[in-house]
PDB file of C-alpha atoms in Angstrom:
ATOM      1  CA  MET A   1      74.586 107.590  71.563  1.00  0.00           C
ATOM      2  CA  ALA A   2      70.959 108.098  72.503  1.00  0.00           C
ATOM      3  CA  GLN A   3      71.627 108.975  76.089  1.00  0.00           C
ATOM      4  CA  LYS A   4      74.685 111.125  76.428  1.00  0.00           C
ATOM      5  CA  SER A   5      76.188 111.160  79.854  1.00  0.00           C
ATOM      6  CA  LEU A   6      76.456 114.391  81.764  1.00  0.00           C
ATOM      7  CA  ILE A   7      80.223 114.266  81.484  1.00  0.00           C
ATOM      8  CA  ASP A   8      79.908 113.822  77.725  1.00  0.00           C
ATOM      9  CA  ARG A   9      77.589 116.775  77.459  1.00  0.00           C
ATOM     10  CA  ILE A  10      79.952 118.979  79.432  1.00  0.00           C
ATOM     11  CA  PHE A  11      83.190 117.936  77.808  1.00  0.00           C
ATOM     12  CA  GLY A  12      81.577 117.433  74.433  1.00  0.00           C
ATOM     13  CA  SER A  13      81.749 114.235  72.414  1.00  0.00           C
ATOM     14  CA  ARG A  14      83.330 114.058  69.026  1.00  0.00           C
ATOM     15  CA  PRO A  15      80.533 114.435  66.490  1.00  0.00           C
ATOM     16  CA  HIS A  16      81.686 111.430  64.479  1.00  0.00           C
ATOM     17  CA  ALA A  17      82.517 109.113  67.339  1.00  0.00           C
ATOM     18  CA  GLU A  18      81.390 105.571  66.836  1.00  0.00           C
ATOM     19  CA  PRO A  19      78.657 104.705  69.313  1.00  0.00           C
ATOM     20  CA  ASP A  20      80.513 101.626  70.512  1.00  0.00           C
ATOM     21  CA  GLU A  21      83.992 103.009  70.259  1.00  0.00           C
ATOM     22  CA  TYR A  22      84.091 103.459  73.998  1.00  0.00           C
ATOM     23  CA  LEU A  23      82.505 100.656  75.895  1.00  0.00           C
ATOM     24  CA  GLU A  24      81.331 100.975  79.462  1.00  0.00           C
ATOM     25  CA  LEU A  25      84.008 103.340  80.673  1.00  0.00           C
ATOM     26  CA  ASP A  26      82.964 106.165  78.424  1.00  0.00           C
ATOM     27  CA  LEU A  27      85.725 108.698  77.985  1.00  0.00           C
ATOM     28  CA  GLY A  28      84.274 112.167  78.007  1.00  0.00           C
ATOM     29  CA  GLU A  29      85.932 113.876  75.114  1.00  0.00           C
ATOM     30  CA  TYR A  30      87.362 117.318  75.464  1.00  0.00           C
ATOM     31  CA  GLU A  31      87.825 118.985  72.148  1.00  0.00           C
ATOM     32  CA  GLU A  32      89.364 122.217  73.301  1.00  0.00           C
ATOM     33  CA  ILE A  33      92.786 120.811  73.985  1.00  0.00           C
ATOM     34  CA  VAL A  34      94.918 123.727  75.008  1.00  0.00           C
ATOM     35  CA  GLU A  35      97.775 123.234  72.599  1.00  0.00           C
ATOM     36  CA  GLU A  36      98.963 120.306  70.591  1.00  0.00           C
ATOM     37  CA  GLU A  37     102.335 120.110  72.239  1.00  0.00           C
ATOM     38  CA  PRO A  38     104.253 116.886  72.290  1.00  0.00           C
ATOM     39  CA  ALA A  39     103.820 115.345  75.703  1.00  0.00           C
ATOM     40  CA  GLY A  40     106.527 113.464  77.506  1.00  0.00           C
ATOM     41  CA  THR A  41     104.013 111.422  79.443  1.00  0.00           C
ATOM     42  CA  TYR A  42     100.482 110.347  78.659  1.00  0.00           C
ATOM     43  CA  VAL A  43      97.631 109.246  80.861  1.00  0.00           C
ATOM     44  CA  LYS A  44      96.187 106.268  78.999  1.00  0.00           C
ATOM     45  CA  VAL A  45      92.836 104.744  79.771  1.00  0.00           C
ATOM     46  CA  ALA A  46      92.362 101.068  79.133  1.00  0.00           C
ATOM     47  CA  GLU A  47      89.628  98.517  79.387  1.00  0.00           C
ATOM     48  CA  LEU A  48      90.961  95.063  79.998  1.00  0.00           C
ATOM     49  CA  ILE A  49      88.712  92.602  78.188  1.00  0.00           C
ATOM     50  CA  ASN A  50      91.103  89.680  78.201  1.00  0.00           C
ATOM     51  CA  VAL A  51      94.663  88.820  79.120  1.00  0.00           C
ATOM     52  CA  SER A  52      95.870  89.048  75.525  1.00  0.00           C
ATOM     53  CA  SER A  53      95.841  92.834  75.683  1.00  0.00           C
ATOM     54  CA  LEU A  54      97.838  92.918  78.919  1.00  0.00           C
ATOM     55  CA  THR A  55     101.153  93.065  77.064  1.00  0.00           C
ATOM     56  CA  SER A  56     100.228  96.274  75.284  1.00  0.00           C
ATOM     57  CA  LEU A  57      99.216  97.851  78.608  1.00  0.00           C
ATOM     58  CA  LYS A  58     102.511  96.842  80.186  1.00  0.00           C
ATOM     59  CA  ASP A  59     104.334  98.306  77.192  1.00  0.00           C
ATOM     60  CA  GLU A  60     102.625 101.632  77.803  1.00  0.00           C
ATOM     61  CA  VAL A  61     103.985 101.754  81.345  1.00  0.00           C
ATOM     62  CA  TYR A  62     107.444 100.716  80.147  1.00  0.00           C
ATOM     63  CA  LYS A  63     107.226 103.590  77.649  1.00  0.00           C
ATOM     64  CA  GLY A  64     106.738 105.960  80.575  1.00  0.00           C
ATOM     65  CA  ASN A  65     102.985 106.407  80.502  1.00  0.00           C
ATOM     66  CA  ILE A  66     100.432 106.239  83.302  1.00  0.00           C
ATOM     67  CA  VAL A  67      97.742 103.649  82.675  1.00  0.00           C
ATOM     68  CA  ILE A  68      94.304 103.614  84.303  1.00  0.00           C
ATOM     69  CA  ILE A  69      92.887 100.151  83.713  1.00  0.00           C
ATOM     70  CA  ASP A  70      89.225  99.219  83.991  1.00  0.00           C
ATOM     71  CA  ILE A  71      89.164  95.621  85.199  1.00  0.00           C
ATOM     72  CA  ALA A  72      85.370  95.275  85.469  1.00  0.00           C
ATOM     73  CA  HIS A  73      85.258  92.736  82.640  1.00  0.00           C
ATOM     74  CA  ILE A  74      87.837  90.380  84.062  1.00  0.00           C
ATOM     75  CA  LYS A  75      87.538  90.762  87.819  1.00  0.00           C
ATOM     76  CA  GLN A  76      84.971  87.988  88.159  1.00  0.00           C
ATOM     77  CA  ASP A  77      87.591  85.526  86.939  1.00  0.00           C
ATOM     78  CA  ARG A  78      89.841  85.360  89.961  1.00  0.00           C
ATOM     79  CA  VAL A  79      92.605  83.417  88.212  1.00  0.00           C
ATOM     80  CA  THR A  80      92.794  85.990  85.435  1.00  0.00           C
ATOM     81  CA  LEU A  81      92.630  88.885  87.876  1.00  0.00           C
ATOM     82  CA  ASP A  82      95.428  87.456  90.012  1.00  0.00           C
ATOM     83  CA  ARG A  83      97.599  87.034  86.952  1.00  0.00           C
ATOM     84  CA  VAL A  84      96.884  90.561  85.740  1.00  0.00           C
ATOM     85  CA  VAL A  85      97.680  92.081  89.132  1.00  0.00           C
ATOM     86  CA  LYS A  86     100.832  89.989  89.494  1.00  0.00           C
ATOM     87  CA  GLU A  87     102.131  91.020  86.074  1.00  0.00           C
ATOM     88  CA  LEU A  88     101.317  94.682  86.580  1.00  0.00           C
ATOM     89  CA  ARG A  89     102.989  94.625  89.995  1.00  0.00           C
ATOM     90  CA  GLN A  90     106.072  93.171  88.346  1.00  0.00           C
ATOM     91  CA  VAL A  91     106.120  96.045  85.864  1.00  0.00           C
ATOM     92  CA  ALA A  92     105.820  98.593  88.677  1.00  0.00           C
ATOM     93  CA  THR A  93     108.656  96.880  90.535  1.00  0.00           C
ATOM     94  CA  ASP A  94     110.860  96.646  87.427  1.00  0.00           C
ATOM     95  CA  ILE A  95     110.664 100.304  86.594  1.00  0.00           C
ATOM     96  CA  HIS A  96     110.366 101.724  90.127  1.00  0.00           C
ATOM     97  CA  GLY A  97     106.875 102.936  89.421  1.00  0.00           C
ATOM     98  CA  ASP A  98     103.775 102.376  91.497  1.00  0.00           C
ATOM     99  CA  ILE A  99     100.488 100.475  91.429  1.00  0.00           C
ATOM    100  CA  ALA A 100      97.244 100.891  93.347  1.00  0.00           C
ATOM    101  CA  GLY A 101      93.614  99.940  93.138  1.00  0.00           C
ATOM    102  CA  LEU A 102      91.197 102.788  92.609  1.00  0.00           C
ATOM    103  CA  GLY A 103      87.620 102.086  93.603  1.00  0.00           C
ATOM    104  CA  GLU A 104      86.081  98.759  92.672  1.00  0.00           C
ATOM    105  CA  ASP A 105      87.042  98.517  89.037  1.00  0.00           C
ATOM    106  CA  GLN A 106      90.236 100.397  88.358  1.00  0.00           C
ATOM    107  CA  ILE A 107      93.935  99.803  88.734  1.00  0.00           C
ATOM    108  CA  VAL A 108      96.411 102.633  88.242  1.00  0.00           C
ATOM    109  CA  VAL A 109      99.983 101.819  87.195  1.00  0.00           C
ATOM    110  CA  THR A 110     102.612 104.546  86.997  1.00  0.00           C
ATOM    111  CA  PRO A 111     106.111 104.713  85.507  1.00  0.00           C
ATOM    112  CA  MET A 112     109.311 105.714  87.253  1.00  0.00           C
ATOM    113  CA  SER A 113     109.241 108.876  89.370  1.00  0.00           C
ATOM    114  CA  ILE A 114     105.451 109.040  89.439  1.00  0.00           C
ATOM    115  CA  LYS A 115     103.919 107.732  92.656  1.00  0.00           C
ATOM    116  CA  ILE A 116     100.324 107.251  93.741  1.00  0.00           C
ATOM    117  CA  ASP A 117      99.310 109.100  96.886  1.00  0.00           C
ATOM    118  CA  ARG A 118      97.219 106.805  99.118  1.00  0.00           C
ATOM    119  CA  LYS A 119      95.801 109.741 101.039  1.00  0.00           C
ATOM    120  CA  LYS A 120      92.554 110.693  99.427  1.00  0.00           C
ATOM    121  CA  LEU A 121      91.931 114.409  99.037  1.00  0.00           C
ATOM    122  CA  GLY A 122      88.625 115.912 100.005  1.00  0.00           C
ATOM    123  CA  ALA A 123      87.475 112.876 101.975  1.00  0.00           C
ATOM    124  CA  SER A 124      86.472 113.017 105.619  1.00  0.00           C
ATOM    125  CA  ALA A 125      90.064 112.697 106.805  1.00  0.00           C
ATOM    126  CA  TYR A 126      91.027 115.845 104.918  1.00  0.00           C
TER     127      TYR A 126
ATOM    128  CA  MET B   1      85.087  97.318 106.929  1.00  0.00           C
ATOM    129  CA  ALA B   2      82.705  94.381 107.090  1.00  0.00           C
ATOM    130  CA  GLN B   3      82.685  93.727 103.368  1.00  0.00           C
ATOM    131  CA  LYS B   4      86.081  94.221 101.851  1.00  0.00           C
ATOM    132  CA  SER B   5      86.077  94.798  98.158  1.00  0.00           C
ATOM    133  CA  LEU B   6      87.898  92.427  95.866  1.00  0.00           C
ATOM    134  CA  ILE B   7      90.394  95.135  95.034  1.00  0.00           C
ATOM    135  CA  ASP B   8      90.991  95.681  98.733  1.00  0.00           C
ATOM    136  CA  ARG B   9      91.545  92.014  99.317  1.00  0.00           C
ATOM    137  CA  ILE B  10      94.041  91.802  96.481  1.00  0.00           C
ATOM    138  CA  PHE B  11      95.963  94.950  97.203  1.00  0.00           C
ATOM    139  CA  GLY B  12      95.528  94.580 100.949  1.00  0.00           C
ATOM    140  CA  SER B  13      94.057  97.203 103.210  1.00  0.00           C
ATOM    141  CA  ARG B  14      96.006  98.811 105.957  1.00  0.00           C
ATOM    142  CA  PRO B  15      95.138  96.932 109.128  1.00  0.00           C
ATOM    143  CA  HIS B  16      94.409 100.101 111.083  1.00  0.00           C
ATOM    144  CA  ALA B  17      92.582 102.009 108.383  1.00  0.00           C
ATOM    145  CA  GLU B  18      89.581 103.898 109.594  1.00  0.00           C
ATOM    146  CA  PRO B  19      86.410 102.388 108.143  1.00  0.00           C
ATOM    147  CA  ASP B  20      85.221 105.736 106.880  1.00  0.00           C
ATOM    148  CA  GLU B  21      88.571 107.150 105.909  1.00  0.00           C
ATOM    149  CA  TYR B  22      87.836 106.421 102.283  1.00  0.00           C
ATOM    150  CA  LEU B  23      84.306 107.134 101.277  1.00  0.00           C
ATOM    151  CA  GLU B  24      82.690 105.664  98.207  1.00  0.00           C
ATOM    152  CA  LEU B  25      85.719 105.721  95.975  1.00  0.00           C
ATOM    153  CA  ASP B  26      87.631 103.230  98.058  1.00  0.00           C
ATOM    154  CA  LEU B  27      91.345 103.320  97.345  1.00  0.00           C
ATOM    155  CA  GLY B  28      92.685  99.808  97.341  1.00  0.00           C
ATOM    156  CA  GLU B  29      95.819 100.032  99.407  1.00  0.00           C
ATOM    157  CA  TYR B  30      99.006  98.470  98.217  1.00  0.00           C
ATOM    158  CA  GLU B  31     101.404  97.969 101.045  1.00  0.00           C
ATOM    159  CA  GLU B  32     104.349  96.615  99.114  1.00  0.00           C
ATOM    160  CA  ILE B  33     105.451  99.914  97.658  1.00  0.00           C
ATOM    161  CA  VAL B  34     108.579  99.174  95.724  1.00  0.00           C
ATOM    162  CA  GLU B  35     110.868 101.745  97.250  1.00  0.00           C
ATOM    163  CA  GLU B  36     110.264 104.894  99.206  1.00  0.00           C
ATOM    164  CA  GLU B  37     111.880 107.173  96.695  1.00  0.00           C
ATOM    165  CA  PRO B  38     110.957 110.808  96.477  1.00  0.00           C
ATOM    166  CA  ALA B  39     108.620 111.212  93.537  1.00  0.00           C
ATOM    167  CA  GLY B  40     108.609 114.201  91.252  1.00  0.00           C
ATOM    168  CA  THR B  41     104.972 113.739  90.403  1.00  0.00           C
ATOM    169  CA  TYR B  42     102.094 112.177  92.301  1.00  0.00           C
ATOM    170  CA  VAL B  43      98.800 110.769  91.167  1.00  0.00           C
ATOM    171  CA  LYS B  44      96.345 112.135  93.716  1.00  0.00           C
ATOM    172  CA  VAL B  45      92.835 110.845  94.129  1.00  0.00           C
ATOM    173  CA  ALA B  46      90.182 113.248  95.308  1.00  0.00           C
ATOM    174  CA  GLU B  47      86.531 113.176  96.159  1.00  0.00           C
ATOM    175  CA  LEU B  48      84.874 116.496  95.598  1.00  0.00           C
ATOM    176  CA  ILE B  49      82.226 116.944  98.267  1.00  0.00           C
ATOM    177  CA  ASN B  50      81.808 120.672  97.898  1.00  0.00           C
ATOM    178  CA  VAL B  51      83.340 123.620  96.107  1.00  0.00           C
ATOM    179  CA  SER B  52      85.321 124.708  99.160  1.00  0.00           C
ATOM    180  CA  SER B  53      87.857 121.939  98.561  1.00  0.00           C
ATOM    181  CA  LEU B  54      88.316 122.871  94.903  1.00  0.00           C
ATOM    182  CA  THR B  55      91.169 125.262  95.678  1.00  0.00           C
ATOM    183  CA  SER B  56      93.270 122.523  97.253  1.00  0.00           C
ATOM    184  CA  LEU B  57      92.712 120.304  94.209  1.00  0.00           C
ATOM    185  CA  LYS B  58      93.755 123.091  91.869  1.00  0.00           C
ATOM    186  CA  ASP B  59      96.854 123.649  94.006  1.00  0.00           C
ATOM    187  CA  GLU B  60      97.816 120.008  93.526  1.00  0.00           C
ATOM    188  CA  VAL B  61      97.780 120.437  89.757  1.00  0.00           C
ATOM    189  CA  TYR B  62      99.732 123.691  90.004  1.00  0.00           C
ATOM    190  CA  LYS B  63     102.282 121.779  92.097  1.00  0.00           C
ATOM    191  CA  GLY B  64     102.729 119.387  89.182  1.00  0.00           C
ATOM    192  CA  ASN B  65     100.541 116.505  90.288  1.00  0.00           C
ATOM    193  CA  ILE B  66      97.907 114.551  88.397  1.00  0.00           C
ATOM    194  CA  VAL B  67      94.509 114.649  90.083  1.00  0.00           C
ATOM    195  CA  ILE B  68      91.726 112.117  89.538  1.00  0.00           C
ATOM    196  CA  ILE B  69      88.576 113.711  90.930  1.00  0.00           C
ATOM    197  CA  ASP B  70      85.414 111.842  91.838  1.00  0.00           C
ATOM    198  CA  ILE B  71      82.558 114.238  91.134  1.00  0.00           C
ATOM    199  CA  ALA B  72      79.699 111.862  92.010  1.00  0.00           C
ATOM    200  CA  HIS B  73      78.699 113.950  95.025  1.00  0.00           C
ATOM    201  CA  ILE B  74      78.398 117.238  93.207  1.00  0.00           C
ATOM    202  CA  LYS B  75      77.368 116.300  89.676  1.00  0.00           C
ATOM    203  CA  GLN B  76      73.656 116.517  90.428  1.00  0.00           C
ATOM    204  CA  ASP B  77      74.082 120.213  91.107  1.00  0.00           C
ATOM    205  CA  ARG B  78      74.583 121.519  87.619  1.00  0.00           C
ATOM    206  CA  VAL B  79      75.613 125.019  88.709  1.00  0.00           C
ATOM    207  CA  THR B  80      78.310 123.618  90.986  1.00  0.00           C
ATOM    208  CA  LEU B  81      79.470 121.136  88.369  1.00  0.00           C
ATOM    209  CA  ASP B  82      79.743 123.833  85.703  1.00  0.00           C
ATOM    210  CA  ARG B  83      81.795 125.993  88.032  1.00  0.00           C
ATOM    211  CA  VAL B  84      84.071 123.101  88.959  1.00  0.00           C
ATOM    212  CA  VAL B  85      84.673 122.151  85.326  1.00  0.00           C
ATOM    213  CA  LYS B  86      85.240 125.780  84.329  1.00  0.00           C
ATOM    214  CA  GLU B  87      87.808 126.332  87.079  1.00  0.00           C
ATOM    215  CA  LEU B  88      89.624 123.069  86.393  1.00  0.00           C
ATOM    216  CA  ARG B  89      89.717 123.846  82.668  1.00  0.00           C
ATOM    217  CA  GLN B  90      91.251 127.202  83.507  1.00  0.00           C
ATOM    218  CA  VAL B  91      93.981 125.468  85.509  1.00  0.00           C
ATOM    219  CA  ALA B  92      94.701 123.079  82.631  1.00  0.00           C
ATOM    220  CA  THR B  93      94.888 126.044  80.246  1.00  0.00           C
ATOM    221  CA  ASP B  94      97.102 128.081  82.580  1.00  0.00           C
ATOM    222  CA  ILE B  95      99.721 125.413  82.989  1.00  0.00           C
ATOM    223  CA  HIS B  96      99.471 123.775  79.552  1.00  0.00           C
ATOM    224  CA  GLY B  97      98.185 120.595  81.096  1.00  0.00           C
ATOM    225  CA  ASP B  98      95.128 118.628  80.105  1.00  0.00           C
ATOM    226  CA  ILE B  99      91.640 117.759  81.354  1.00  0.00           C
ATOM    227  CA  ALA B 100      89.205 115.013  80.420  1.00  0.00           C
ATOM    228  CA  GLY B 101      86.187 113.242  81.782  1.00  0.00           C
ATOM    229  CA  LEU B 102      86.677 109.598  82.649  1.00  0.00           C
ATOM    230  CA  GLY B 103      83.517 107.543  82.825  1.00  0.00           C
ATOM    231  CA  GLU B 104      80.486 108.979  84.549  1.00  0.00           C
ATOM    232  CA  ASP B 105      82.002 110.249  87.763  1.00  0.00           C
ATOM    233  CA  GLN B 106      85.633 111.161  87.251  1.00  0.00           C
ATOM    234  CA  ILE B 107      87.574 114.085  85.889  1.00  0.00           C
ATOM    235  CA  VAL B 108      91.323 113.807  85.302  1.00  0.00           C
ATOM    236  CA  VAL B 109      93.461 116.962  85.357  1.00  0.00           C
ATOM    237  CA  THR B 110      97.139 116.824  84.452  1.00  0.00           C
ATOM    238  CA  PRO B 111     100.018 119.271  84.829  1.00  0.00           C
ATOM    239  CA  MET B 112     102.356 120.522  82.131  1.00  0.00           C
ATOM    240  CA  SER B 113     103.844 117.947  79.753  1.00  0.00           C
ATOM    241  CA  ILE B 114     101.397 115.234  80.774  1.00  0.00           C
ATOM    242  CA  LYS B 115      98.540 114.739  78.324  1.00  0.00           C
ATOM    243  CA  ILE B 116      95.497 112.496  78.394  1.00  0.00           C
ATOM    244  CA  ASP B 117      95.173 110.102  75.482  1.00  0.00           C
ATOM    245  CA  ARG B 118      91.554 110.044  74.241  1.00  0.00           C
ATOM    246  CA  LYS B 119      92.059 106.739  72.467  1.00  0.00           C
ATOM    247  CA  LYS B 120      91.009 104.024  74.833  1.00  0.00           C
ATOM    248  CA  LEU B 121      93.249 100.976  74.938  1.00  0.00           C
ATOM    249  CA  GLY B 122      91.772  97.520  74.801  1.00  0.00           C
ATOM    250  CA  ALA B 123      88.366  98.682  73.618  1.00  0.00           C
ATOM    251  CA  SER B 124      86.712  97.533  70.413  1.00  0.00           C
ATOM    252  CA  ALA B 125      88.546 100.088  68.321  1.00  0.00           C
ATOM    253  CA  TYR B 126      91.875  98.650  69.399  1.00  0.00           C
TER     254      TYR B 126
END
């Protein structure tokens, strides 16, 4: 990784990370995890390259995890995007979770009892 | 909003939304919320314009919410960014939550029992 992002430099990348392991949405690694406790819920970050991986993302939400999905790769294909949004909405409906778009390229899907607040903190309205 | 983003068009904006209510990180609204149930945990989206709003973001995590913070406005100021990251890390440590950078401009902070999975779904390693 010739040019490390600022976030990477602050949070620290894993020394042996594969350069292409994280594509465009580069996850800044944070090595100093407080404690390795088993978590009931995970925030999972996903990059949707094609529809074939949609099932695994839906499974994550069904398992009770929050998924932040980068749709930059598929959003140009309107048919694919519509299908993805429709299926994710169905998951949110099924499990009484929530779904919202975040910025231009992300969709957040949450499991039961976790809702997405539409009121943005720190913006002009705050 | 002269040019509605694709995400906005799909998820549907509120008809009376103020044009500047959401700054750069435009939250795509999703009107068809499944049910208005009280949620135990919220995903809150924040835009950090200056350090003065950091306390309210930390309070959200202490209250048990997940906060996705857009740091684009402050990341050029390294002193401010370092302080922000240090304080957010302290919150994550205090409450046995988690913190990670997401892409270039976002930091995710989670409360107790919610962890952030560093393995990105759908990427080449998957």
